[in-house]
GROMACS .gro file of C-alpha atoms in nm:
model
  449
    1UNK     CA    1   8.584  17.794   7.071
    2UNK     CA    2   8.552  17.421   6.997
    3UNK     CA    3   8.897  17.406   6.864
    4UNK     CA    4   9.036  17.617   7.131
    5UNK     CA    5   8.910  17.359   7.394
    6UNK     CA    6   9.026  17.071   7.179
    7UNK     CA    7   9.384  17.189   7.163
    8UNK     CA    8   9.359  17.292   7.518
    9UNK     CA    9   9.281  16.926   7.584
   10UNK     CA   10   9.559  16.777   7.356
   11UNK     CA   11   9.832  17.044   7.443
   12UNK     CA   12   9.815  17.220   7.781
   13UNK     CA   13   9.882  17.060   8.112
   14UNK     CA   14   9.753  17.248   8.368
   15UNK     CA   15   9.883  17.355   8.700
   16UNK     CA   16   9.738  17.273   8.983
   17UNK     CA   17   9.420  17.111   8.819
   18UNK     CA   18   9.226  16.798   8.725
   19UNK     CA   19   9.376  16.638   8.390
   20UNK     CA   20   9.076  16.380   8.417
   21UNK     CA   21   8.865  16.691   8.464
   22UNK     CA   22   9.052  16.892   8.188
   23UNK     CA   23   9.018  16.616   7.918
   24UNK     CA   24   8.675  16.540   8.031
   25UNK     CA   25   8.499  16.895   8.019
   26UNK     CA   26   8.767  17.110   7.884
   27UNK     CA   27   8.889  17.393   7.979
   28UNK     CA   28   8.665  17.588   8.266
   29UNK     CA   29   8.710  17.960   8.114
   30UNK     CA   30   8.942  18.080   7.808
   31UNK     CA   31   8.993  18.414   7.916
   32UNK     CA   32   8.984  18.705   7.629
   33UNK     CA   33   9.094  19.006   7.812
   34UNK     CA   34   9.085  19.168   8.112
   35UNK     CA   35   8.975  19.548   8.235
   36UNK     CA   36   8.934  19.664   8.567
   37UNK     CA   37   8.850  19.419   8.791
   38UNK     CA   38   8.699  19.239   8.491
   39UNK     CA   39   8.772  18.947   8.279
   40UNK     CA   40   8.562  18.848   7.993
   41UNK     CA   41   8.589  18.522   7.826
   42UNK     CA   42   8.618  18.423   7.392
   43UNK     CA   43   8.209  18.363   7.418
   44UNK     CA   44   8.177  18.742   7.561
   45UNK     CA   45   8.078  18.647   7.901
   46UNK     CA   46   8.211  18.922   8.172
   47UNK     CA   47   8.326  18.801   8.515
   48UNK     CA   48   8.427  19.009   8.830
   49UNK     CA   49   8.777  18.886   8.913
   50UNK     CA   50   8.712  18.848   9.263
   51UNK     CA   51   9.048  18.659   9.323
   52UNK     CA   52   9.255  18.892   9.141
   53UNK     CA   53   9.391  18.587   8.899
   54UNK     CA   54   9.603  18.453   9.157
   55UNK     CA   55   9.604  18.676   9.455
   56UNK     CA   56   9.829  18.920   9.208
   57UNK     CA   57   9.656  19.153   9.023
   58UNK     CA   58   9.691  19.455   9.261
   59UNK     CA   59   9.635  19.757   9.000
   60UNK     CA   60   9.368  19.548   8.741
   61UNK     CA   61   9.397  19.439   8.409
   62UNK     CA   62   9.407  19.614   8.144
   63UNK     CA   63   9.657  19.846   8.252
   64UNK     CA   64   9.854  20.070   7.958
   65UNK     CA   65  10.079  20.205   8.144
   66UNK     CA   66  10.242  19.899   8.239
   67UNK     CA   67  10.264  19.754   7.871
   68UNK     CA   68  10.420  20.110   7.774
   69UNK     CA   69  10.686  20.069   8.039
   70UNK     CA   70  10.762  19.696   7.905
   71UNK     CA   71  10.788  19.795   7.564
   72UNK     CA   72  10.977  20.116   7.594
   73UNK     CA   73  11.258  19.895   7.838
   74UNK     CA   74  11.232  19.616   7.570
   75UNK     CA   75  11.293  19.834   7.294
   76UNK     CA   76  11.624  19.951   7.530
   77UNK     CA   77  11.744  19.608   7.714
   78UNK     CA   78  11.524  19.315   7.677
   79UNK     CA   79  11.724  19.125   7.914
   80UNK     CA   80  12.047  19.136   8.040
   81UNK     CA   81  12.233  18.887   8.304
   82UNK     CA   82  12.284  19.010   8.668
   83UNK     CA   83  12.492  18.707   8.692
   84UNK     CA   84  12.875  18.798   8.815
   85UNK     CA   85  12.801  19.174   8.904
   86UNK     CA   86  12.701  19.260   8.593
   87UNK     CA   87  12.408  19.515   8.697
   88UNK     CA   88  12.145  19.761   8.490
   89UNK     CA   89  11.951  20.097   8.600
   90UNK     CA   90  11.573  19.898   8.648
   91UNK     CA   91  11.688  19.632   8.908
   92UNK     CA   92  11.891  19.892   9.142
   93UNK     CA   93  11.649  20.140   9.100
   94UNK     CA   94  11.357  19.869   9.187
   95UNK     CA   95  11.576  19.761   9.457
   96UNK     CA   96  11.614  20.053   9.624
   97UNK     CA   97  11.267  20.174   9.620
   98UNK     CA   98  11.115  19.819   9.758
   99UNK     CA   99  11.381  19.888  10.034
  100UNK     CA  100  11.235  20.235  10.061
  101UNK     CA  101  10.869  20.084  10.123
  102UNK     CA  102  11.005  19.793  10.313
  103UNK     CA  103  10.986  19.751  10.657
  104UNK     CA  104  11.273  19.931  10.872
  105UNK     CA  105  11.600  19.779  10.880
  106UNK     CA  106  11.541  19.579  10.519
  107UNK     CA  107  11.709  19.699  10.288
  108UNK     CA  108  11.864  19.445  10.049
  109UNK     CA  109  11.722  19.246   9.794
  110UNK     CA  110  11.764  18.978   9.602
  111UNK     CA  111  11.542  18.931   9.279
  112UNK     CA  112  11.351  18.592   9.183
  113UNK     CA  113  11.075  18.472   8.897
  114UNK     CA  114  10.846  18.412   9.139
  115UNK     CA  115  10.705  18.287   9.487
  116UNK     CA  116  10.834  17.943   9.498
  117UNK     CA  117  11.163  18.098   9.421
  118UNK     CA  118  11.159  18.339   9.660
  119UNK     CA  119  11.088  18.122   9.934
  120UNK     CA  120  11.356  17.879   9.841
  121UNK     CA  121  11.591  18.176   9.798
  122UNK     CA  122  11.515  18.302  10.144
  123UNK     CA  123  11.508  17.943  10.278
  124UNK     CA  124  11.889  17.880  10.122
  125UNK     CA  125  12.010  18.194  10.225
  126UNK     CA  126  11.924  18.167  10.568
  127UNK     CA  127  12.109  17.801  10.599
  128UNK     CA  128  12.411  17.975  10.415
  129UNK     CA  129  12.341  18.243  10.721
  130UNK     CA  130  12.445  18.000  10.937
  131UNK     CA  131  12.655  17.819  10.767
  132UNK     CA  132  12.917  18.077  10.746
  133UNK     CA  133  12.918  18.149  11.070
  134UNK     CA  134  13.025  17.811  11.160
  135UNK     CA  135  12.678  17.667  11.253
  136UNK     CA  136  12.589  17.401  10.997
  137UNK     CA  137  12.363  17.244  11.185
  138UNK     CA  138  12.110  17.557  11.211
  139UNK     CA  139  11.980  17.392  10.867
  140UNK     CA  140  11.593  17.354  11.023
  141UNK     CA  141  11.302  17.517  10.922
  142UNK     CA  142  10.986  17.571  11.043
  143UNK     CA  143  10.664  17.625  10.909
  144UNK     CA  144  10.262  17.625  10.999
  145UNK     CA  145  10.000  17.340  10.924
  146UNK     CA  146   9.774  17.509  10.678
  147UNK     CA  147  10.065  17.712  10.521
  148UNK     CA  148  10.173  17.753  10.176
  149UNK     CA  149  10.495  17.891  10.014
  150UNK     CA  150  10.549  17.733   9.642
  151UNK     CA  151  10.597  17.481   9.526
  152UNK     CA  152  11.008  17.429   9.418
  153UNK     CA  153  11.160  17.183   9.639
  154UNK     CA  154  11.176  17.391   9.997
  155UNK     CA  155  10.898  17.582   9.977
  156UNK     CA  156  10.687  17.270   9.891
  157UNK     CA  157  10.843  17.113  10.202
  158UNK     CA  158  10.802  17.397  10.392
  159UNK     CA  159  10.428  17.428  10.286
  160UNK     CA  160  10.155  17.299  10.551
  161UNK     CA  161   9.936  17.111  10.314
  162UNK     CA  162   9.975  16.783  10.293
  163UNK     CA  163   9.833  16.697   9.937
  164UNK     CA  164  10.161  16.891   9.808
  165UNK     CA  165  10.373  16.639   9.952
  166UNK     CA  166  10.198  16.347   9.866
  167UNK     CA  167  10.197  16.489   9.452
  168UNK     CA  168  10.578  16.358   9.424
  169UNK     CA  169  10.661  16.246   9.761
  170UNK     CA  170  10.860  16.450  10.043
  171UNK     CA  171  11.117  16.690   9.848
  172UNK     CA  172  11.328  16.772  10.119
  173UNK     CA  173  11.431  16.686  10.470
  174UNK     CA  174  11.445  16.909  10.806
  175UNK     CA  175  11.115  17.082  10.752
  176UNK     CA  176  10.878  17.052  11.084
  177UNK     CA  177  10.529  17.232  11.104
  178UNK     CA  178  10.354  17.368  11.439
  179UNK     CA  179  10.019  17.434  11.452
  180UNK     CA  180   9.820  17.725  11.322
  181UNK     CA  181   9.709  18.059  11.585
  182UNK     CA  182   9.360  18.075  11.357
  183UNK     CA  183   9.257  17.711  11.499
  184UNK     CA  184   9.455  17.701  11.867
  185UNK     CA  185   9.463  18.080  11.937
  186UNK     CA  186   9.782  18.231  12.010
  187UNK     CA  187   9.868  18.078  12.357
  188UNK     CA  188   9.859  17.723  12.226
  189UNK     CA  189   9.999  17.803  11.882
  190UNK     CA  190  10.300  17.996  12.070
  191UNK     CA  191  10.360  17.663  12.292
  192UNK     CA  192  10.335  17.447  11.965
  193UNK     CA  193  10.629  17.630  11.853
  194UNK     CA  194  10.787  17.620  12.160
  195UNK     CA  195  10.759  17.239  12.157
  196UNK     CA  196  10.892  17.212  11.809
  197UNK     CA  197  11.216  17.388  11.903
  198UNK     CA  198  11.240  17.249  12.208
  199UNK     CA  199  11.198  16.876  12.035
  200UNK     CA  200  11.403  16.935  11.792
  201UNK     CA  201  11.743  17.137  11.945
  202UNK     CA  202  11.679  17.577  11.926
  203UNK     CA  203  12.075  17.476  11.784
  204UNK     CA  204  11.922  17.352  11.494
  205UNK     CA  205  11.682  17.533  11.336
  206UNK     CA  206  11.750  17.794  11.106
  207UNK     CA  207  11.447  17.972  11.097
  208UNK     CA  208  11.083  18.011  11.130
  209UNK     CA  209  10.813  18.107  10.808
  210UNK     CA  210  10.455  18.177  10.787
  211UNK     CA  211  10.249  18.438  10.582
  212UNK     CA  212  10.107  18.716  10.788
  213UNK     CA  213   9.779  18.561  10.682
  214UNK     CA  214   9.765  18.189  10.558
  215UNK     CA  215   9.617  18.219  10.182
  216UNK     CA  216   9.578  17.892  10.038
  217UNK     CA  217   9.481  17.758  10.372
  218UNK     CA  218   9.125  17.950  10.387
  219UNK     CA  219   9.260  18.359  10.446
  220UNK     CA  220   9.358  18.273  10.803
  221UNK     CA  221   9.422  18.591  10.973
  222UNK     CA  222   9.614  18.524  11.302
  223UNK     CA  223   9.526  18.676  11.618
  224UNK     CA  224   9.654  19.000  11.695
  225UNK     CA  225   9.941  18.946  11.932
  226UNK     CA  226  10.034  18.655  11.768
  227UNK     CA  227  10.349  18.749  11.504
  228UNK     CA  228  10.476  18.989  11.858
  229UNK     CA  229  10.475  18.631  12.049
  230UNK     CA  230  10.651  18.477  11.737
  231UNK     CA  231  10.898  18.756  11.700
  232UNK     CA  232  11.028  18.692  12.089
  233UNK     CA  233  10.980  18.325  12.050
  234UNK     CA  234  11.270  18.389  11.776
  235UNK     CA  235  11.468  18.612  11.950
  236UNK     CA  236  11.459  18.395  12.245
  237UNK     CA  237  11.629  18.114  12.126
  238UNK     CA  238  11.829  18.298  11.824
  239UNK     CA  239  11.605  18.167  11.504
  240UNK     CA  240  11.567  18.373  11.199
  241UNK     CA  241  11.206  18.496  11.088
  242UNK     CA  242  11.102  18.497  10.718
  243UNK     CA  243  10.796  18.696  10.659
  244UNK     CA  244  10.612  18.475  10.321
  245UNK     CA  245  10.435  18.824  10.175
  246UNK     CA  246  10.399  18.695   9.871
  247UNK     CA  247  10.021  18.737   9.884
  248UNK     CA  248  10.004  18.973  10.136
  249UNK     CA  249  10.249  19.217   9.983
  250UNK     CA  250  10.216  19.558   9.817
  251UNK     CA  251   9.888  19.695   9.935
  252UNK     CA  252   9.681  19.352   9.949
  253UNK     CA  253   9.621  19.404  10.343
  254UNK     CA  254   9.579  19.749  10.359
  255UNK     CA  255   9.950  19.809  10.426
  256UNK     CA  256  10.234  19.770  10.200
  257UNK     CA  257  10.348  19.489  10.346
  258UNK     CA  258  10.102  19.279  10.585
  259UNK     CA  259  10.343  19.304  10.877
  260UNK     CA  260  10.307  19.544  10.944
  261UNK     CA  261   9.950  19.501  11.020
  262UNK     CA  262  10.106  19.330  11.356
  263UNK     CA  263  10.439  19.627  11.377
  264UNK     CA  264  10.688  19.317  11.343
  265UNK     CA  265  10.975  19.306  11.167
  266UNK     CA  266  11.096  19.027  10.990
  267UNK     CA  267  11.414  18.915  10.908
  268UNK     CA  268  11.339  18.829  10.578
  269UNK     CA  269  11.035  18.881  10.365
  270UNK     CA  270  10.970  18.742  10.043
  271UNK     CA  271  10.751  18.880   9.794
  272UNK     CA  272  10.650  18.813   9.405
  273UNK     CA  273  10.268  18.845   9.284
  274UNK     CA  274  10.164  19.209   9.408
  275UNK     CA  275  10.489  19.338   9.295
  276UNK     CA  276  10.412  19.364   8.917
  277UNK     CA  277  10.015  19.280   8.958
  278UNK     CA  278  10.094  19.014   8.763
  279UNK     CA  279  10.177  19.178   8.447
  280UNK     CA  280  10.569  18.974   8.428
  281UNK     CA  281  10.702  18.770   8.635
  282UNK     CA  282  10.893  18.880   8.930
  283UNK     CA  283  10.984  18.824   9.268
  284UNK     CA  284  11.246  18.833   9.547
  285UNK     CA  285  11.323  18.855   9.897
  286UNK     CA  286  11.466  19.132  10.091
  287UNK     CA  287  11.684  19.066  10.398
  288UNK     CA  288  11.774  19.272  10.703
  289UNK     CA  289  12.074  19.477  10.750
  290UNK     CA  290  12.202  19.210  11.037
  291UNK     CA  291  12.185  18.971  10.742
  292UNK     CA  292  12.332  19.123  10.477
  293UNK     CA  293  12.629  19.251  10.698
  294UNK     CA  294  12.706  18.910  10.785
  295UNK     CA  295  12.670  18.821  10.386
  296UNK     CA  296  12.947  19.084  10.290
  297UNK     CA  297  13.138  19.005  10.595
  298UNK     CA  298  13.175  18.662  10.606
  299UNK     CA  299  13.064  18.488  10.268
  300UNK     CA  300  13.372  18.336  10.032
  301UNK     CA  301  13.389  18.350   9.664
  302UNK     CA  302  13.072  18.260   9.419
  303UNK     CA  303  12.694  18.264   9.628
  304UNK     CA  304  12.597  17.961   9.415
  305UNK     CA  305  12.251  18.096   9.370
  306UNK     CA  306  12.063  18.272   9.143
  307UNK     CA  307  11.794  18.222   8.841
  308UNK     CA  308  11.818  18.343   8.492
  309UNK     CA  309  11.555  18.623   8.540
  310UNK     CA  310  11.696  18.712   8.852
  311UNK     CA  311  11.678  19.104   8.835
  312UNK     CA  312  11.538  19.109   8.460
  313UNK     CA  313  11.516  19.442   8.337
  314UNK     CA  314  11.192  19.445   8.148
  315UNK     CA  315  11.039  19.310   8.434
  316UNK     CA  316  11.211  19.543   8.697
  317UNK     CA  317  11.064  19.855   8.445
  318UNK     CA  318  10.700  19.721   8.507
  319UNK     CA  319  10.718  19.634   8.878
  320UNK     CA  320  10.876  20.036   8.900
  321UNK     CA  321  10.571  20.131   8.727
  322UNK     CA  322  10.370  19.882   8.896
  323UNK     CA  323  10.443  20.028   9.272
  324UNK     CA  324  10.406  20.388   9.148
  325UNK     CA  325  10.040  20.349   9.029
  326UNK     CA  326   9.977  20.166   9.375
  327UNK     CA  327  10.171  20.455   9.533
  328UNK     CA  328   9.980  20.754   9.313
  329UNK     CA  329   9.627  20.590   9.310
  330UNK     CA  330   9.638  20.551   9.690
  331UNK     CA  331   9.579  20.173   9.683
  332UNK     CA  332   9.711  20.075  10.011
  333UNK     CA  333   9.411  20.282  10.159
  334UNK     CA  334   9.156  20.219   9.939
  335UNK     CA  335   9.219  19.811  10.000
  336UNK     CA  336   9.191  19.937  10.405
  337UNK     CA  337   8.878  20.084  10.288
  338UNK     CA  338   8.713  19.843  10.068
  339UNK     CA  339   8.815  19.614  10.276
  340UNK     CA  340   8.626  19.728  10.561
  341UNK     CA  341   8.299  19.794  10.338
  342UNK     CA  342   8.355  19.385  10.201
  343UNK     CA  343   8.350  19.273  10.597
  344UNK     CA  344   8.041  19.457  10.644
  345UNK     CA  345   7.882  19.287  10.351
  346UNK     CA  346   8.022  18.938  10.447
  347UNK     CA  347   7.795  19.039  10.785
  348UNK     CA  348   7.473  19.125  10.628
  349UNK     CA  349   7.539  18.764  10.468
  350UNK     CA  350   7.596  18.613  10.779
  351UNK     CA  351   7.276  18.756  10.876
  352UNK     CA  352   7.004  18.603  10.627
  353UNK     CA  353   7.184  18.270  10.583
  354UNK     CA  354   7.196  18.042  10.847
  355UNK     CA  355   7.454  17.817  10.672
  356UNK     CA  356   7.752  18.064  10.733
  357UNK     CA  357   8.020  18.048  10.997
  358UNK     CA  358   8.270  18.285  11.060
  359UNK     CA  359   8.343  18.588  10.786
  360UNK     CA  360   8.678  18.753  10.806
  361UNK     CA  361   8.825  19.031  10.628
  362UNK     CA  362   9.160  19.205  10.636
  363UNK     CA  363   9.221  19.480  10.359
  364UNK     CA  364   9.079  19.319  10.019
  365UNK     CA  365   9.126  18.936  10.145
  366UNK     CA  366   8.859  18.777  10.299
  367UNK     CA  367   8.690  18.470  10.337
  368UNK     CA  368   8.336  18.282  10.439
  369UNK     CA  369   8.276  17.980  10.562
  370UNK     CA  370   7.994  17.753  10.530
  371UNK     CA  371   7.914  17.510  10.811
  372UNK     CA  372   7.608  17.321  10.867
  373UNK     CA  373   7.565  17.473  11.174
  374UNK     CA  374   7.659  17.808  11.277
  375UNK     CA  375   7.622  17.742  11.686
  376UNK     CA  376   7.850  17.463  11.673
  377UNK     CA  377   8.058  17.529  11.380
  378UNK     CA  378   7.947  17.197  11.248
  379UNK     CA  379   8.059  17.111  10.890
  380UNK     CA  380   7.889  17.000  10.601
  381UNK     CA  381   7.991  16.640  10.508
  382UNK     CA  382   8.260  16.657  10.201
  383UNK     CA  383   7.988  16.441  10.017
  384UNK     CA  384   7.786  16.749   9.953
  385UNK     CA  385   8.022  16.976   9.768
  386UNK     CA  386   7.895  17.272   9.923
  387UNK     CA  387   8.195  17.510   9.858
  388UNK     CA  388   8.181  17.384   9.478
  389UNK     CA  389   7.843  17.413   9.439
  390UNK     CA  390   7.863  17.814   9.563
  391UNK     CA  391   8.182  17.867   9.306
  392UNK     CA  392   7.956  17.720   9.064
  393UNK     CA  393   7.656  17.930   9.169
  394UNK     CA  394   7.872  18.245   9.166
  395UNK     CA  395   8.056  18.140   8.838
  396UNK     CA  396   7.684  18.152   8.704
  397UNK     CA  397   7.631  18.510   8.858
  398UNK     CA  398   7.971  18.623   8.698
  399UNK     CA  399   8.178  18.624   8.963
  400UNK     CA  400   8.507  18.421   8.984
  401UNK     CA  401   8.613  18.300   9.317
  402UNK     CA  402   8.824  18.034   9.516
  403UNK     CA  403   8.720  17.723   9.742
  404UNK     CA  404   8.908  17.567  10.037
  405UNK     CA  405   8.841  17.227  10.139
  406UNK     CA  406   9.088  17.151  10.373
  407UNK     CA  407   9.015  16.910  10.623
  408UNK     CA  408   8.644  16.873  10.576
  409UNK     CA  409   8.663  17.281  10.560
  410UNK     CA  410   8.391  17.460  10.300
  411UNK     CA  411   8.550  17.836  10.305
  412UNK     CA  412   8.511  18.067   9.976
  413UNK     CA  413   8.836  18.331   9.926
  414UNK     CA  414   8.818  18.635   9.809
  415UNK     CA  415   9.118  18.891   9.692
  416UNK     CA  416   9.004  19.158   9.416
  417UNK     CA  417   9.172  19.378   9.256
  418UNK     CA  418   9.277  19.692   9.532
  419UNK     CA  419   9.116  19.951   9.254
  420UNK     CA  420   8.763  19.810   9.360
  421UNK     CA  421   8.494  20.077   9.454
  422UNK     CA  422   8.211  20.078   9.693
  423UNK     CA  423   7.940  20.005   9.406
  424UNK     CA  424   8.171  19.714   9.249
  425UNK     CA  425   8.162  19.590   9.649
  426UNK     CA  426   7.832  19.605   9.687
  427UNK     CA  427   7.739  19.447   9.341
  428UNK     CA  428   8.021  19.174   9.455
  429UNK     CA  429   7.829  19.119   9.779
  430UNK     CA  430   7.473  19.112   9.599
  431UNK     CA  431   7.631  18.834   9.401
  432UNK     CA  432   7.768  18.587   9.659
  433UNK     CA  433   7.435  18.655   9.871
  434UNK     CA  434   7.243  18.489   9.578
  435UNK     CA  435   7.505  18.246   9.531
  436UNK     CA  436   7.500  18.076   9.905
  437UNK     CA  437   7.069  18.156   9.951
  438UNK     CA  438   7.071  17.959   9.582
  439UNK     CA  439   7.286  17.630   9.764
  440UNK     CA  440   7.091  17.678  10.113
  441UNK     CA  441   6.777  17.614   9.943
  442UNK     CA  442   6.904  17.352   9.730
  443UNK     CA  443   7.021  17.197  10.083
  444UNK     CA  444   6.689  17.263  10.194
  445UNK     CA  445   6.555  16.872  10.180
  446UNK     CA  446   6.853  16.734  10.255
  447UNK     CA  447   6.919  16.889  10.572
  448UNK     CA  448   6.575  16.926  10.706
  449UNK     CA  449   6.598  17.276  10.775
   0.00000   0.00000   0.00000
C-alpha cells in the first residue's frame, strides 16, 4: 500500500484534483475492484458507490458480460479506422439502435471518446451547420451559468463554471452564458436568454446547450416548463438546440434520455458515460434528420473532424451489450423507482436535521443541500467546510459521494448505480442521516443552536 501511494505521488497527475493535496496525503482511495454498486479498496475496505464513479456506471461493476463482449470483439477486430468510409458491423449496428432509443426524428450519429468530445463535436458541427448554408456568422453559442460540458477547448468555454476558465485562461471566443431556471425560475431564466440573443444579434448564434439537469453544478433540475419555453425560444429566432445528456443519458433519469422527462426534442444530443457504464470509452452525438439532410445535401469534400476512436469496434461491442442489459434488466424503471424511494429518504432527512435545505431527486440523481438556515436558505460560511466535512463523515460510513461548493453553495450529489434496490436505498439513506446528524452536532457550539 505504502509503495502504491508513493508511486502514485511520484507518477500520476490527477484530473481534476489537488497536486498539493495528492503529494501531501496521497492518494484518497486505491480502488481494488468493483461489484454491484460496490467498490472495495487494496486495504479491504467496501464502499457504496453512491456516485456511480463518475455519473457512468449505469449497469455496476463487476459486470461479465461486458468483459466477454470486449474480449470476444478483440479477439475479432481490436480496432479498426472509421476514417474515409471505412465502416465495421459494431458501430452501425450501435448506431442504429441508439437511433432506435433516441428521441424521434434523431437518427444519425456520430461516435466520440468521450463527453468533452462530444460536446465539441456537436458544437463544430452545428457552426459547419451554418456555415454551409452561407451563414458564417451563426458561429455563437450559448450556454447556462452553473453548466458543465468537458473540458476540450469548446465545451470548456461553453461550461458555466468559472474556475474552468480561469485553469488555462479563456479557450475560445463567442461563448455567452444566461442564467440558470433552478435559481431565477423559468420566467426570468427564459428572459435571460431572450436578452442574450437579443444583445448579441438571433443572426449570430448558432445554438443553445444545457443538460436537462445541471450535474456538476449541484443536480439542478429545471422547472417543468422550462426546456418547452427553451425549445420555442429556439424556434423563434431560428437557433439550434443541443441536448448535453451526457450524464443524464441511458436510464440515469428514469428515461432513456432525460428529455424526455420535459417531451422536447433536441436538435442534437450528446451522450458518452451511461452509454458503456463506463466499462470503455465511448461517446457521440446524434443529430436530427433536418441536420443531417442538410449535411448530405450541402457539405463539400472531407468533414475535417473526427478522433481516432471515433466508432471503435471493441468499444461499440460493449456499449451494444451495455444498452441491452439496461434494456433486459428494466433499468430505466427501476432508476424511476429508486429514485422515487431516494427522494423520500432525502425527506425523512430533511425532517430530523435542521441544517438541510432543499432535497431534490429525479430518477437516481439527487442532491441535498446544507444551509445554516432552512427558513431563509441561509448558507454556512465557506470557512466551515461543511459539505467536506459530510463527504468525510460518509467516506467514514462507507459511502462515496460528491460535494458542490459553488458560490458559497454546500450541496452533496448523488448518482448510483440504476441496479440499486430498495434495501441498498435505505441502507444508503441510513448512512448519509448519520453522516449530516454527525456534522450538525459537531456545529453544535459553533452555531449556537
Amino acid at each position: 500500500m505504502e509503495k502504491l501511494i508513493e508511486l502514485d505521488k511520484k507518477h500520476f497527475i490527477h484530473p481534476t484534483s489537488s497536486i498539493q493535496q495528492q503529494q501531501e496525503n496521497g492518494a484518497k482511495i486505491i480502488v481494488d475492484k468493483g461489484e454491484g454498486i460496490y467498490i472495495t479498496d487494496v486495504n479491504g475496505n467496501v464502499y457504496i458507490d453512491a456516485m456511480s464513479s463518475l455519473w457512468n456506471v449505469n449497469v455496476g461493476h463487476g459486470r461479465e458480460e461486458l468483459a466477454e463482449a470486449a474480449a470476444e470483439q478483440m479477439k475479432k477486430l481490436a480496432f479498426s479506422s472509421t476514417f474515409s468510409t471505412f465502416s465495421h458491423k459494431p458501430a452501425i449496428k450501435l448506431a442504429e439502435k441508439i437511433a432506435s432509443i433516441a428521441p424521434e426524428g434523431l437518427n444519425a450519429v456520430f461516435f466520440t471518446s468521450g463527453g468533452s468530445e462530444s460536446n465539441d463535436t456537436a458544437i463544430k458541427l452545428v457552426r459547419h451547420y451554418w456555415r454551409i448554408q452561407d451563414k458564417p456568422e451563426r458561429r455563437k453559442i450559448i450556454a447556462l451559468r452553473r453548466g458543465y460540458h468537458g473540458v476540450a477547448a469548446a465545451s470548456t468555454s461553453a461550461t458555466g463554471i468559472p474556475e474552468f476558465w480561469n485553469m488555462a485562461g479563456n479557450m475560445m471566443t463567442d461563448f455567452h452564458h444566461a442564467n440558470t431556471p433552478y435559481e431565477n425560475g423559468t420566467d426570468k431564466a427564459i428572459a435571460s436568454l431572450r436578452q442574450v440573443i437579443e444583445a448579441e444579434g438571433a443572426e449570430t448564434i448558432a445554438a443553445f446547450i444545457a443538460e436537462p439537469v445541471q450535474g456538476a453544478g449541484g443536480v439542478l433540475i429545471p422547472p417543468v416548463n422550462y426546456f418547452k419555453e427553451v425549445r420555442k425560444v429556439c424556434d423563434e429566432y431560428g437557433i439550434l438546440l443541443i441536448a448535453d445528456e451526457v450524464i443524464t443519458g441511458f436510464g440515469r433519469t428514469g428515461t432513456m434520455f432525460g428529455v424526455e422527462n420535459w417531451g422536447v426534442r433536441p436538435d442534437l444530443l450528446s451522450f458518452a458515460k451511461g452509454v458503456s457504464s463506463g466499462y470503455v470509452p465511448l461517446g457521440g452525438v446524434i443529430v436530427s434528420d433536418e441536420i443531417y439532410n442538410i449535411l448530405k445535401e450541402k457539405s463539400k469534400g472531407t468533414l475535417f473532424h473526427g478522433y481516432t476512436y471515433s466508432g471503435h469496434p471493441t468499444a461499440a461491442a460493449v456499449a451494444l451489450k451495455n444498452i441491452e442489459i439496461i434494456e433486459r434488466e428494466g433499468l430505466v424503471d427501476n432508476a424511476r423507482k429508486m429514485g422515487d424511494e431516494l427522494l423520500k429518504g432525502f425527506g425523512r432527512i430533511k425532517e430530523e436535521l435542521d441544517i438541510i435545505g432543499d432535497v431534490r431527486a429525479i430518477g437516481l440523481l439527487g442532491a441535498i443541500e446544507l444551509v445554516e438556515d432552512p427558513k431563509t436558505n441561509k448558507r454556512f460560511s465557506p470557512d466551515l467546510q461543511v459539505s467536506a466535512k459530510v463527504i468525510e463523515a460518509l467516506h467514514n460510513r462507507g459511502v462515496i459521494c460528491r460535494a458542490v461548493t459553488y458560490e458559497g453553495t454546500d450541496i452533496i450529489c448523488f448518482a448510483p448505480p440504476l441496479i440499486m434496490n430498495l434495501s441498498q436505498v435505505d441502507s444508503l439513506i441510513e448512512r448519509v442521516y448519520g453522516a449530516i446528524k454527525e456534522i450538525r452536532e459537531e456545529l453544535t457550539i459553533v452555531l449556537n443552536k
